[in-house]
Amino acid sequence: MSTAIVWFRRDLRLSDNPALHAAVASCDRVVALYAHAPDEEGEWAPGAASRWWLHHSLEALDASLRERGARLHVVQGGSLACLRSAVAAAGADSVYFNRLYEPHLVARDAAIRDALEADGTAVHAFNASLWSEPGDIVTKQGEPYRVFTPFWRNLRTRIDGRSPLPVPSRLPVSDLPEDIAGRTSIAALGLLPDRDWARGFVDWTPGERGAEEMLGLFADDAVAHYTEGRDLPARHGTSRLSPHLHWGEISPMQILAFLREHAGKRRKSADIEPFLRQLGWREFAQHLLFHFPNTAKENFNPAFDAFRWAKRDPHALRRWREGRTGIPIVDAGMRELWATGWMHNRVRMLVASLLTKNLRQHWLPGEAWFWDTLVDADLANNAMGWQWVAGSGADAAPYFRIFNPVTQSEKFDPDGAYIRRWVPELADAPGRLVHAPWEDPSWLQRTGYPPPLVDLKSSREAALMAYRNLRADRAAAGPAPAA
Ligand code: FAD
């Protein structure tokens, strides 16, 4: 009688789960295990909003398993120790899991695999979350891509590689003794906040079913208008699948198959290419972090190391985090983030631009705040997003392209609906004042909304000057040595 441990990590679903599927196909019995070991993720252990999500996602997975006569066994401690004791207690001969790609987790998983194999336990690992794993896509010269468009052109030819797998029709389970080392419960992991700041996270349903519903809603409507709708923060113009994707409650294979089938059923072919391209950015981010492991902490472009950031300004950082910069579209975004654990992509770019360019604060504190507050906090996407806006990243926005939050707000939130929703002080702002309330100082004073933290025009000039200095410093230092 063969028994497998299926080690769930960020693949919190039963459908299209290659590790679960293979374990059920090859073994007589399976044990579904979640080993909580945040210390192994060091400073990138899940932030507060992610922990909230994880709690509910684990509960959803456990409920789905219970509907099939199984359960999720939750243990806490070092992953290897937890796996070893589960293997011993269940009399298992194999461990199945789906791969993760963050460099520190790749190293951890390789060490765990070696140790288990040395014990005589077979280890089987799979790709559950990407169309193509890092390392599989390289340039003609065998180098990792550093620019998105050629990467995407290559990846686009591979996205039809695998059809999604069904939920296993039977789940022959083996139990684990109640007293195995590290045994705990989801509630006892203490993932939920002490103070209930997450009470506004009401639009989310963590778990596989929530992901399916979100995809269904998107397919019914927004996908057809994605190109125009994706930039309008007042609308539900994007899929909002990011936290579900991060936690592996749905895979890109499932999304692609569903959108195609859905379009077929409705006999309507929405152009899903622009949306698929965004999923391509997600894979590009994983690929960058995998090949350039310091991307989450260091400038991707080392020339940027000489950039003269302004001195760290705790007061400005606090006002930015609290959504009290006095720049309405930025404050709306930061308050949306705090209230819901999510922020619209266009607005993420604007808040990041204000912090790194107008306030000339380093991107690291911004990345850290997002890490703690986003339900979709994802090391690869977050680092790439921040470095893209800051100008230090791969394929980044040119530094001199500094977003003007007022013109962006007028363009993408023309009647100010998004601002009015998240910044109630400006709910009744007449006309253009909703975008630039400082233009009528006496009115502004009556609203209680703060004056702008920074003058947009002069701070833009200062940022451009800092950028010109960087280029001049580099020119004076002479050409970089050949690699
Ligand atoms: P959709 O537009 O529906 O896109 C579908 C999916 O494609 C997303 O769920 C996401 O997985 C992926 N995607 C879309 N845009 C991007 C992008 N620019 N880069 C990488 N993947 C993308 N995304 C995260 O998932 N986690 C983060 O921590 C994160 N931090 C960011 C920080 C900054 C400063 C910026 C500018 C962007 C960041 N993004 C991050 C990318 C993007 O903002 C979100 O993925 C997107 O807003 C999620 O909403 P959605 O699911 O409705 O996206």
Coordinates of C-alpha atoms and ligand atoms in Angstrom, one line a residue:
M1 CA 0.0 0.0 0.0
S2 CA 1.7 3.3 -1.1
T3 CA 1.0 6.5 0.7
A4 CA 2.0 10.0 -0.5
I5 CA 2.2 13.3 1.4
V6 CA 0.8 16.2 -0.8
W7 CA 2.5 19.3 0.5
F8 CA 0.3 22.3 -0.2
R9 CA 2.1 25.7 -0.4
R10 CA 0.9 28.4 -2.8
D11 CA -1.3 26.0 -4.8
L12 CA -4.3 26.2 -2.6
R13 CA -6.7 24.4 -4.9
L14 CA -7.9 20.9 -5.9
S15 CA -8.5 21.5 -9.6
D16 CA -5.5 21.8 -12.0
N17 CA -3.2 20.8 -9.2
P18 CA -0.5 18.6 -10.8
A19 CA 1.0 17.4 -7.5
L20 CA -2.3 16.3 -6.1
H21 CA -3.3 14.8 -9.4
A22 CA -0.1 12.8 -9.8
A23 CA -0.2 11.6 -6.2
V24 CA -3.7 10.3 -6.5
A25 CA -2.9 8.7 -9.8
S26 CA 0.2 6.9 -8.5
C27 CA -0.5 6.1 -4.9
D28 CA -3.1 4.2 -2.9
R29 CA -3.6 6.9 -0.3
V30 CA -2.8 10.6 0.1
V31 CA -2.3 13.0 3.0
A32 CA -3.0 16.7 2.4
L33 CA -0.5 18.7 4.5
Y34 CA 0.1 22.4 5.0
A35 CA 3.3 23.1 6.9
H36 CA 3.4 26.7 8.2
A37 CA 7.0 27.9 8.3
P38 CA 7.1 31.7 7.8
D39 CA 10.6 31.9 9.3
E40 CA 11.9 30.1 6.3
E41 CA 10.8 33.1 4.2
G42 CA 12.8 35.5 6.3
E43 CA 11.9 39.2 5.7
W44 CA 9.5 38.0 2.9
A45 CA 7.3 36.1 5.2
P46 CA 3.7 37.0 4.3
G47 CA 2.6 40.5 5.3
A48 CA -0.5 41.3 7.4
A49 CA -3.0 41.4 4.5
S50 CA -1.5 38.2 3.0
R51 CA -1.9 36.4 6.3
W52 CA -5.5 37.4 6.4
W53 CA -5.9 35.9 2.9
L54 CA -4.0 32.8 3.8
H55 CA -6.2 32.1 6.8
H56 CA -9.3 32.1 4.7
S57 CA -7.8 30.3 1.8
L58 CA -6.6 27.5 4.0
E59 CA -10.1 27.2 5.5
A60 CA -11.6 27.1 2.0
L61 CA -9.2 24.4 0.9
D62 CA -9.9 22.4 4.1
A63 CA -13.7 22.7 3.4
S64 CA -13.2 21.5 -0.2
L65 CA -11.2 18.5 1.0
R66 CA -13.8 17.7 3.7
E67 CA -16.6 17.7 1.1
R68 CA -14.6 14.8 -0.4
G69 CA -14.1 12.9 2.8
A70 CA -10.5 14.3 3.4
R71 CA -9.1 17.1 5.4
L72 CA -6.1 19.5 5.5
H73 CA -3.6 18.5 8.1
V74 CA -2.0 21.7 9.4
V75 CA 1.4 21.6 11.1
Q76 CA 3.8 24.3 12.2
G77 CA 7.6 24.3 12.5
G78 CA 10.4 23.7 10.1
S79 CA 9.1 22.4 6.7
L80 CA 11.6 19.5 6.6
A81 CA 10.9 18.4 10.2
C82 CA 7.1 18.6 9.5
L83 CA 7.4 16.6 6.4
R84 CA 9.6 14.0 8.0
S85 CA 7.3 13.5 10.9
A86 CA 4.3 13.3 8.5
V87 CA 6.1 10.7 6.3
A88 CA 6.9 8.6 9.4
A89 CA 3.4 8.9 10.9
A90 CA 1.6 8.1 7.7
G91 CA 4.1 5.4 6.6
A92 CA 4.4 7.4 3.4
D93 CA 7.0 6.6 0.7
S94 CA 6.7 9.8 -1.3
V95 CA 6.2 13.6 -1.1
Y96 CA 4.5 15.5 -3.9
F97 CA 4.5 19.3 -4.3
N98 CA 4.3 22.1 -6.8
R99 CA 7.3 24.3 -7.3
L100 CA 7.8 27.9 -6.1
Y101 CA 10.3 30.2 -7.8
E102 CA 11.5 32.8 -5.4
P103 CA 15.2 32.2 -5.1
H104 CA 15.2 31.6 -1.3
L105 CA 12.4 29.1 -1.6
V106 CA 14.1 27.4 -4.6
A107 CA 17.1 26.9 -2.3
R108 CA 15.0 25.7 0.6
D109 CA 13.1 23.2 -1.5
A110 CA 16.2 21.8 -3.1
A111 CA 17.6 21.2 0.4
I112 CA 14.4 19.5 1.5
R113 CA 14.3 17.4 -1.6
D114 CA 17.9 16.2 -1.0
A115 CA 17.2 15.4 2.7
L116 CA 14.0 13.5 2.0
E117 CA 15.6 11.5 -0.8
A118 CA 18.6 10.7 1.5
D119 CA 15.9 9.3 3.9
G120 CA 14.7 7.1 1.1
T121 CA 11.5 9.1 0.4
A122 CA 10.7 9.8 -3.2
V123 CA 10.1 13.4 -4.1
H124 CA 8.0 14.6 -7.1
A125 CA 7.8 18.3 -8.0
F126 CA 5.6 20.0 -10.7
N127 CA 4.8 23.3 -12.3
A128 CA 1.4 24.4 -11.3
S129 CA 1.5 28.2 -11.7
L130 CA 3.2 29.3 -14.9
W131 CA 2.8 28.7 -18.6
S132 CA 6.6 28.3 -18.7
E133 CA 9.0 28.0 -15.8
P134 CA 12.0 30.3 -15.3
G135 CA 14.9 28.8 -17.1
D136 CA 12.8 27.3 -19.9
I137 CA 12.7 30.6 -21.8
V138 CA 16.0 32.1 -22.8
T139 CA 17.3 34.2 -25.7
K140 CA 18.9 32.7 -28.7
Q141 CA 22.2 33.2 -26.9
G142 CA 21.0 31.2 -24.0
E143 CA 20.7 34.3 -21.7
P144 CA 17.7 35.3 -19.6
Y145 CA 15.5 37.9 -21.2
R146 CA 15.8 41.4 -19.8
V147 CA 13.2 43.0 -22.0
F148 CA 9.5 42.1 -21.9
T149 CA 8.4 42.2 -25.5
P150 CA 10.7 39.5 -26.9
F151 CA 10.1 37.5 -23.7
W152 CA 6.4 37.7 -24.3
R153 CA 6.8 36.8 -28.0
N154 CA 8.5 33.6 -27.0
L155 CA 6.2 32.8 -24.1
R156 CA 3.1 33.4 -26.3
T157 CA 4.0 30.4 -28.4
R158 CA 4.0 28.2 -25.4
I159 CA 0.8 29.0 -23.6
D160 CA -1.1 26.2 -25.1
G161 CA 1.3 23.7 -23.7
R162 CA -0.9 22.1 -21.1
S163 CA -4.7 21.8 -20.5
P164 CA -6.0 22.2 -17.0
L165 CA -6.4 19.0 -14.9
P166 CA -9.7 18.2 -13.3
V167 CA -10.3 17.7 -9.6
P168 CA -9.4 14.1 -8.8
S169 CA -12.6 12.1 -8.9
R170 CA -11.6 10.1 -5.8
L171 CA -9.5 11.2 -2.9
P172 CA -8.3 8.0 -1.1
V173 CA -7.0 9.5 2.1
S174 CA -4.8 8.4 4.9
D175 CA -5.1 10.0 8.3
L176 CA -2.3 11.3 10.5
P177 CA -2.3 10.7 14.2
E178 CA -3.6 13.7 16.2
D179 CA -0.4 13.9 18.2
I180 CA 2.2 14.2 15.4
A181 CA 4.8 16.9 16.1
G182 CA 3.8 20.4 15.2
R183 CA 0.1 19.6 14.8
T184 CA -2.0 22.7 15.0
S185 CA -5.1 24.2 13.5
I186 CA -5.7 27.0 11.0
A187 CA -7.1 29.2 13.7
A188 CA -4.1 28.6 16.0
L189 CA -1.7 29.8 13.3
G190 CA -2.8 33.3 14.4
L191 CA -2.9 34.7 10.9
L192 CA -5.9 37.0 11.5
P193 CA -5.2 40.5 12.8
D194 CA -5.8 41.3 16.5
R195 CA -7.5 44.6 15.6
D196 CA -10.0 44.1 12.9
W197 CA -8.6 46.5 10.2
A198 CA -9.6 43.9 7.6
R199 CA -13.3 44.5 8.0
G200 CA -13.4 46.3 4.7
F201 CA -12.0 43.2 2.8
V202 CA -15.6 42.3 2.1
D203 CA -15.4 42.0 -1.7
W204 CA -13.0 39.1 -1.5
T205 CA -13.7 35.4 -1.3
P206 CA -10.4 33.7 -0.8
G207 CA -10.2 30.1 -2.1
E208 CA -10.7 28.2 -5.3
R209 CA -14.4 28.9 -5.5
G210 CA -13.9 32.6 -5.0
A211 CA -11.3 32.6 -7.8
E212 CA -13.8 30.8 -10.2
E213 CA -16.5 33.3 -9.4
M214 CA -14.1 36.2 -10.0
L215 CA -13.1 34.8 -13.3
G216 CA -16.7 34.2 -14.2
L217 CA -17.6 37.8 -13.5
F218 CA -14.7 39.0 -15.5
A219 CA -15.5 36.8 -18.5
D220 CA -19.2 37.9 -18.5
D221 CA -18.4 41.5 -18.9
A222 CA -15.1 43.3 -18.3
V223 CA -12.9 41.1 -20.5
A224 CA -14.7 42.4 -23.6
H225 CA -13.8 46.0 -22.7
Y226 CA -10.4 45.2 -21.1
T227 CA -8.3 47.5 -23.3
E228 CA -10.4 50.6 -22.5
G229 CA -11.6 49.6 -19.0
R230 CA -8.3 48.4 -17.5
D231 CA -7.1 52.0 -16.9
L232 CA -10.2 53.3 -15.3
P233 CA -10.0 52.8 -11.5
A234 CA -13.6 53.7 -10.8
R235 CA -14.8 50.7 -12.8
H236 CA -14.3 47.0 -12.3
G237 CA -12.4 46.8 -15.6
T238 CA -9.8 44.3 -14.6
S239 CA -10.1 40.7 -13.4
R240 CA -9.1 41.2 -9.7
L241 CA -7.6 37.7 -9.9
S242 CA -4.2 38.8 -8.5
P243 CA -4.5 37.4 -5.0
H244 CA -6.1 34.2 -6.3
L245 CA -3.2 33.8 -8.7
H246 CA -0.6 34.6 -6.0
W247 CA -2.0 31.9 -3.7
G248 CA -2.4 29.4 -6.5
E249 CA -6.2 29.2 -6.2
I250 CA -6.3 29.4 -9.9
S251 CA -3.7 28.8 -12.6
P252 CA -3.1 30.7 -15.9
M253 CA -3.9 27.4 -17.7
Q254 CA -7.4 27.4 -16.2
I255 CA -7.9 31.1 -16.9
L256 CA -7.0 30.7 -20.6
A257 CA -9.1 27.5 -21.0
F258 CA -12.1 29.2 -19.3
L259 CA -11.9 32.4 -21.3
R260 CA -11.7 30.5 -24.6
E261 CA -14.6 28.2 -23.7
H262 CA -16.7 31.0 -22.4
A263 CA -16.2 33.0 -25.6
G264 CA -17.1 29.9 -27.6
K265 CA -20.3 29.4 -25.6
R266 CA -21.4 33.0 -26.1
R267 CA -20.4 32.8 -29.7
K268 CA -18.5 36.0 -29.2
S269 CA -14.8 36.3 -29.4
A270 CA -13.6 39.0 -27.1
D271 CA -10.0 39.9 -27.9
I272 CA -8.3 38.4 -24.8
E273 CA -4.8 39.1 -26.1
P274 CA -4.3 42.3 -24.1
F275 CA -5.3 40.4 -20.9
L276 CA -3.1 37.4 -21.7
R277 CA -0.2 39.9 -22.1
Q278 CA -0.7 41.0 -18.5
L279 CA -0.4 37.4 -17.4
G280 CA 2.8 37.5 -19.4
W281 CA 4.1 40.3 -17.3
R282 CA 3.4 38.1 -14.2
E283 CA 5.6 35.4 -15.7
F284 CA 8.2 37.9 -16.7
A285 CA 8.4 39.1 -13.1
Q286 CA 8.9 35.5 -11.9
H287 CA 11.6 35.0 -14.5
L288 CA 13.4 38.2 -13.5
L289 CA 13.5 37.4 -9.8
F290 CA 14.6 33.8 -10.5
H291 CA 17.5 34.9 -12.7
F292 CA 18.4 38.1 -10.9
P293 CA 17.7 37.1 -7.2
N294 CA 18.6 40.5 -5.8
T295 CA 15.8 42.2 -7.7
A296 CA 13.6 42.5 -4.6
K297 CA 16.3 44.5 -2.7
E298 CA 18.6 46.1 -5.2
N299 CA 18.4 48.2 -8.3
F300 CA 18.1 45.9 -11.3
N301 CA 20.0 48.5 -13.2
P302 CA 23.2 49.0 -11.2
A303 CA 23.8 52.4 -12.8
F304 CA 20.9 53.5 -10.6
D305 CA 22.9 52.8 -7.5
A306 CA 24.5 56.3 -7.9
F307 CA 21.1 58.0 -8.0
R308 CA 20.8 60.8 -5.5
W309 CA 17.6 60.0 -3.6
A310 CA 16.4 62.6 -1.2
K311 CA 17.1 62.0 2.5
R312 CA 14.6 59.5 4.0
D313 CA 11.6 61.6 5.1
P314 CA 9.5 59.8 7.7
H315 CA 6.9 62.5 7.8
A316 CA 6.3 62.3 4.0
L317 CA 6.3 58.5 4.1
R318 CA 3.7 58.5 6.8
R319 CA 1.4 60.9 4.9
W320 CA 1.9 58.8 1.8
R321 CA 1.0 55.6 3.7
E322 CA -2.0 57.2 5.3
G323 CA -3.3 58.6 2.1
R324 CA -2.9 62.2 3.3
T325 CA -0.5 63.6 0.7
G326 CA -3.1 66.2 -0.5
I327 CA -2.9 64.8 -4.0
P328 CA -6.4 63.3 -4.5
I329 CA -5.8 60.4 -6.9
V330 CA -2.8 59.3 -4.8
D331 CA -4.7 59.5 -1.6
A332 CA -7.7 57.6 -3.1
G333 CA -5.3 54.8 -4.1
M334 CA -3.6 54.6 -0.7
R335 CA -7.0 54.6 1.1
E336 CA -8.4 52.0 -1.3
L337 CA -5.3 49.9 -0.4
W338 CA -5.8 50.2 3.3
A339 CA -9.5 49.6 3.2
T340 CA -9.6 46.7 0.7
G341 CA -6.1 45.2 0.5
W342 CA -5.9 46.0 -3.2
M343 CA -5.2 48.9 -5.5
H344 CA -5.9 49.5 -9.1
N345 CA -2.8 49.0 -11.3
R346 CA -2.9 52.5 -12.9
V347 CA -3.1 54.0 -9.4
R348 CA -0.3 51.8 -8.1
M349 CA 1.8 53.4 -10.8
L350 CA 0.7 56.9 -9.7
V351 CA 1.3 56.4 -6.0
A352 CA 4.7 54.8 -6.7
S353 CA 5.6 57.7 -9.0
L354 CA 4.8 60.3 -6.4
L355 CA 6.9 58.6 -3.8
T356 CA 9.9 57.8 -5.9
K357 CA 9.9 60.8 -8.2
N358 CA 8.2 63.8 -6.7
L359 CA 9.2 62.9 -3.2
R360 CA 12.4 61.2 -4.4
Q361 CA 12.1 58.6 -1.7
H362 CA 13.8 55.2 -2.4
W363 CA 11.5 52.6 -3.7
L364 CA 12.3 50.1 -0.9
P365 CA 9.9 51.6 1.7
G366 CA 7.1 51.7 -0.9
E367 CA 7.7 48.1 -1.7
A368 CA 7.7 47.2 2.0
W369 CA 4.4 49.0 2.6
F370 CA 2.8 47.2 -0.3
W371 CA 4.2 43.9 0.9
D372 CA 2.4 44.4 4.2
T373 CA -0.9 45.8 3.0
L374 CA -1.7 44.1 -0.4
V375 CA -3.7 40.9 -0.4
D376 CA -1.9 40.1 -3.7
A377 CA 1.6 40.9 -2.3
D378 CA 3.9 39.0 -4.6
L379 CA 7.6 39.3 -4.3
A380 CA 8.3 39.2 -8.0
N381 CA 5.4 41.4 -9.2
N382 CA 5.9 43.9 -6.4
A383 CA 9.6 44.3 -7.0
M384 CA 9.2 44.6 -10.7
G385 CA 6.4 47.1 -10.3
W386 CA 8.3 49.3 -8.0
Q387 CA 11.5 49.2 -10.0
W388 CA 9.6 49.8 -13.2
V389 CA 8.1 53.0 -11.9
A390 CA 11.3 54.1 -10.1
G391 CA 13.2 53.7 -13.4
S392 CA 15.7 51.3 -12.0
G393 CA 14.2 48.1 -13.3
A394 CA 14.3 45.9 -16.3
D395 CA 12.6 47.4 -19.2
A396 CA 11.6 50.3 -16.9
A397 CA 9.6 53.4 -17.7
P398 CA 12.2 56.0 -18.6
Y399 CA 13.1 58.0 -15.6
F400 CA 12.2 61.3 -17.2
R401 CA 8.7 60.1 -17.9
I402 CA 7.2 61.4 -14.6
F403 CA 3.5 60.9 -14.2
N404 CA 1.6 64.1 -13.5
P405 CA -1.1 62.8 -11.0
V406 CA -3.5 65.7 -12.0
T407 CA -3.5 65.0 -15.7
Q408 CA -3.6 61.3 -15.1
S409 CA -6.5 61.7 -12.7
E410 CA -8.4 63.9 -15.3
K411 CA -7.8 61.3 -18.0
F412 CA -8.5 58.1 -16.1
D413 CA -11.0 59.3 -13.5
P414 CA -12.6 62.2 -15.5
D415 CA -15.6 62.8 -13.2
G416 CA -13.7 62.0 -10.1
A417 CA -15.9 59.0 -9.1
Y418 CA -12.9 57.0 -7.8
I419 CA -11.6 60.0 -5.8
R420 CA -15.0 60.8 -4.4
R421 CA -15.5 57.3 -3.3
W422 CA -12.2 57.0 -1.4
V423 CA -11.6 60.6 -0.3
P424 CA -15.0 61.6 1.2
E425 CA -13.6 65.1 2.0
L426 CA -13.8 65.7 -1.7
A427 CA -17.1 64.0 -2.4
D428 CA -18.8 67.3 -3.3
A429 CA -15.8 68.9 -5.0
P430 CA -17.0 71.0 -7.9
G431 CA -15.4 70.3 -11.4
R432 CA -11.7 70.3 -11.6
L433 CA -11.2 70.8 -7.9
V434 CA -11.7 67.1 -7.3
H435 CA -8.4 66.6 -9.1
A436 CA -6.5 69.7 -7.8
P437 CA -8.3 71.1 -4.8
W438 CA -5.5 73.4 -3.9
E439 CA -6.5 75.6 -6.8
D440 CA -9.2 77.1 -4.5
P441 CA -7.4 77.5 -1.2
S442 CA -10.4 78.9 0.8
W443 CA -12.6 76.0 -0.4
L444 CA -9.9 73.5 0.4
Q445 CA -9.6 74.9 3.9
R446 CA -13.3 74.2 4.5
T447 CA -13.1 70.6 3.4
G448 CA -10.5 69.6 6.0
Y449 CA -8.5 67.9 3.2
P450 CA -4.7 68.6 3.5
P451 CA -2.8 70.9 1.2
P452 CA -0.4 69.1 -1.1
L453 CA 2.6 67.6 0.6
V454 CA 4.8 68.6 -2.4
D455 CA 4.6 71.1 -5.2
L456 CA 4.2 68.9 -8.3
K457 CA 5.9 71.3 -10.7
S458 CA 9.1 72.1 -8.7
S459 CA 9.4 68.5 -7.4
R460 CA 9.2 67.2 -11.0
E461 CA 12.0 69.6 -12.0
A462 CA 14.1 68.5 -9.0
A463 CA 13.6 64.8 -10.0
L464 CA 14.6 65.6 -13.6
M465 CA 17.7 67.4 -12.3
A466 CA 18.7 64.4 -10.1
Y467 CA 18.3 62.1 -13.1
R468 CA 20.5 64.5 -15.3
N469 CA 23.1 64.4 -12.5
L470 CA 23.0 60.6 -12.5
R471 CA 23.7 60.6 -16.3
A472 CA 26.4 63.2 -15.9
D473 CA 28.1 61.3 -13.1
R474 CA 28.0 58.2 -15.2
A475 CA 29.4 60.0 -18.3
A476 CA 32.2 61.4 -16.1
A477 CA 33.0 58.0 -14.8
G478 CA 33.6 56.8 -18.3
P479 CA 32.3 53.7 -20.1
A480 CA 31.4 50.7 -18.1
P481 CA 33.8 47.8 -18.4
A482 CA 32.7 45.2 -20.9
A483 CA 30.8 42.3 -19.2
Ligands
FAD1 P1 -5.5 42.3 -14.4 O1 -5.4 43.5 -15.2 O2 -6.8 41.6 -14.5 O3 -4.4 41.3 -14.9 C1 -4.5 39.9 -14.7 C2 -3.3 39.3 -13.9 O4 -2.1 39.6 -14.6 C3 -3.1 40.0 -12.6 O5 -3.9 39.3 -11.6 C4 -1.6 39.8 -12.3 O6 -1.3 38.4 -11.9 C5 -1.0 39.9 -13.7 N1 -0.6 41.3 -13.9 C6 -1.3 42.4 -14.3 N2 -0.6 43.5 -14.4 C7 0.7 43.1 -14.0 C8 1.9 43.8 -13.9 N3 2.0 45.1 -14.2 N4 3.0 43.1 -13.4 C9 2.9 41.8 -13.1 N5 1.8 41.1 -13.3 C10 0.7 41.7 -13.7 N6 0.8 42.6 -8.8 C11 0.7 41.6 -7.9 O7 0.1 40.5 -8.2 N7 1.3 41.7 -6.7 C12 2.0 42.8 -6.3 O8 2.6 42.8 -5.2 C13 2.1 43.9 -7.2 N8 2.7 45.0 -6.8 C14 2.8 46.0 -7.7 C15 3.5 47.2 -7.3 C16 3.5 48.3 -8.2 C17 4.3 49.6 -7.8 C18 2.9 48.2 -9.4 C19 3.0 49.4 -10.4 C20 2.2 47.1 -9.8 C21 2.2 46.0 -9.0 N9 1.5 44.8 -9.3 C22 1.5 43.7 -8.4 C23 1.0 44.6 -10.7 C24 -0.5 44.9 -10.9 O9 -0.8 46.2 -10.4 C25 -1.5 43.9 -10.3 O10 -1.1 42.6 -10.7 C26 -2.9 44.2 -10.8 O11 -3.3 45.5 -10.5 C27 -3.8 43.2 -10.2 O12 -5.1 43.4 -10.6 P2 -5.9 42.5 -11.5 O13 -5.8 41.1 -11.0 O14 -7.3 43.0 -11.7 O15 -5.1 42.6 -12.9

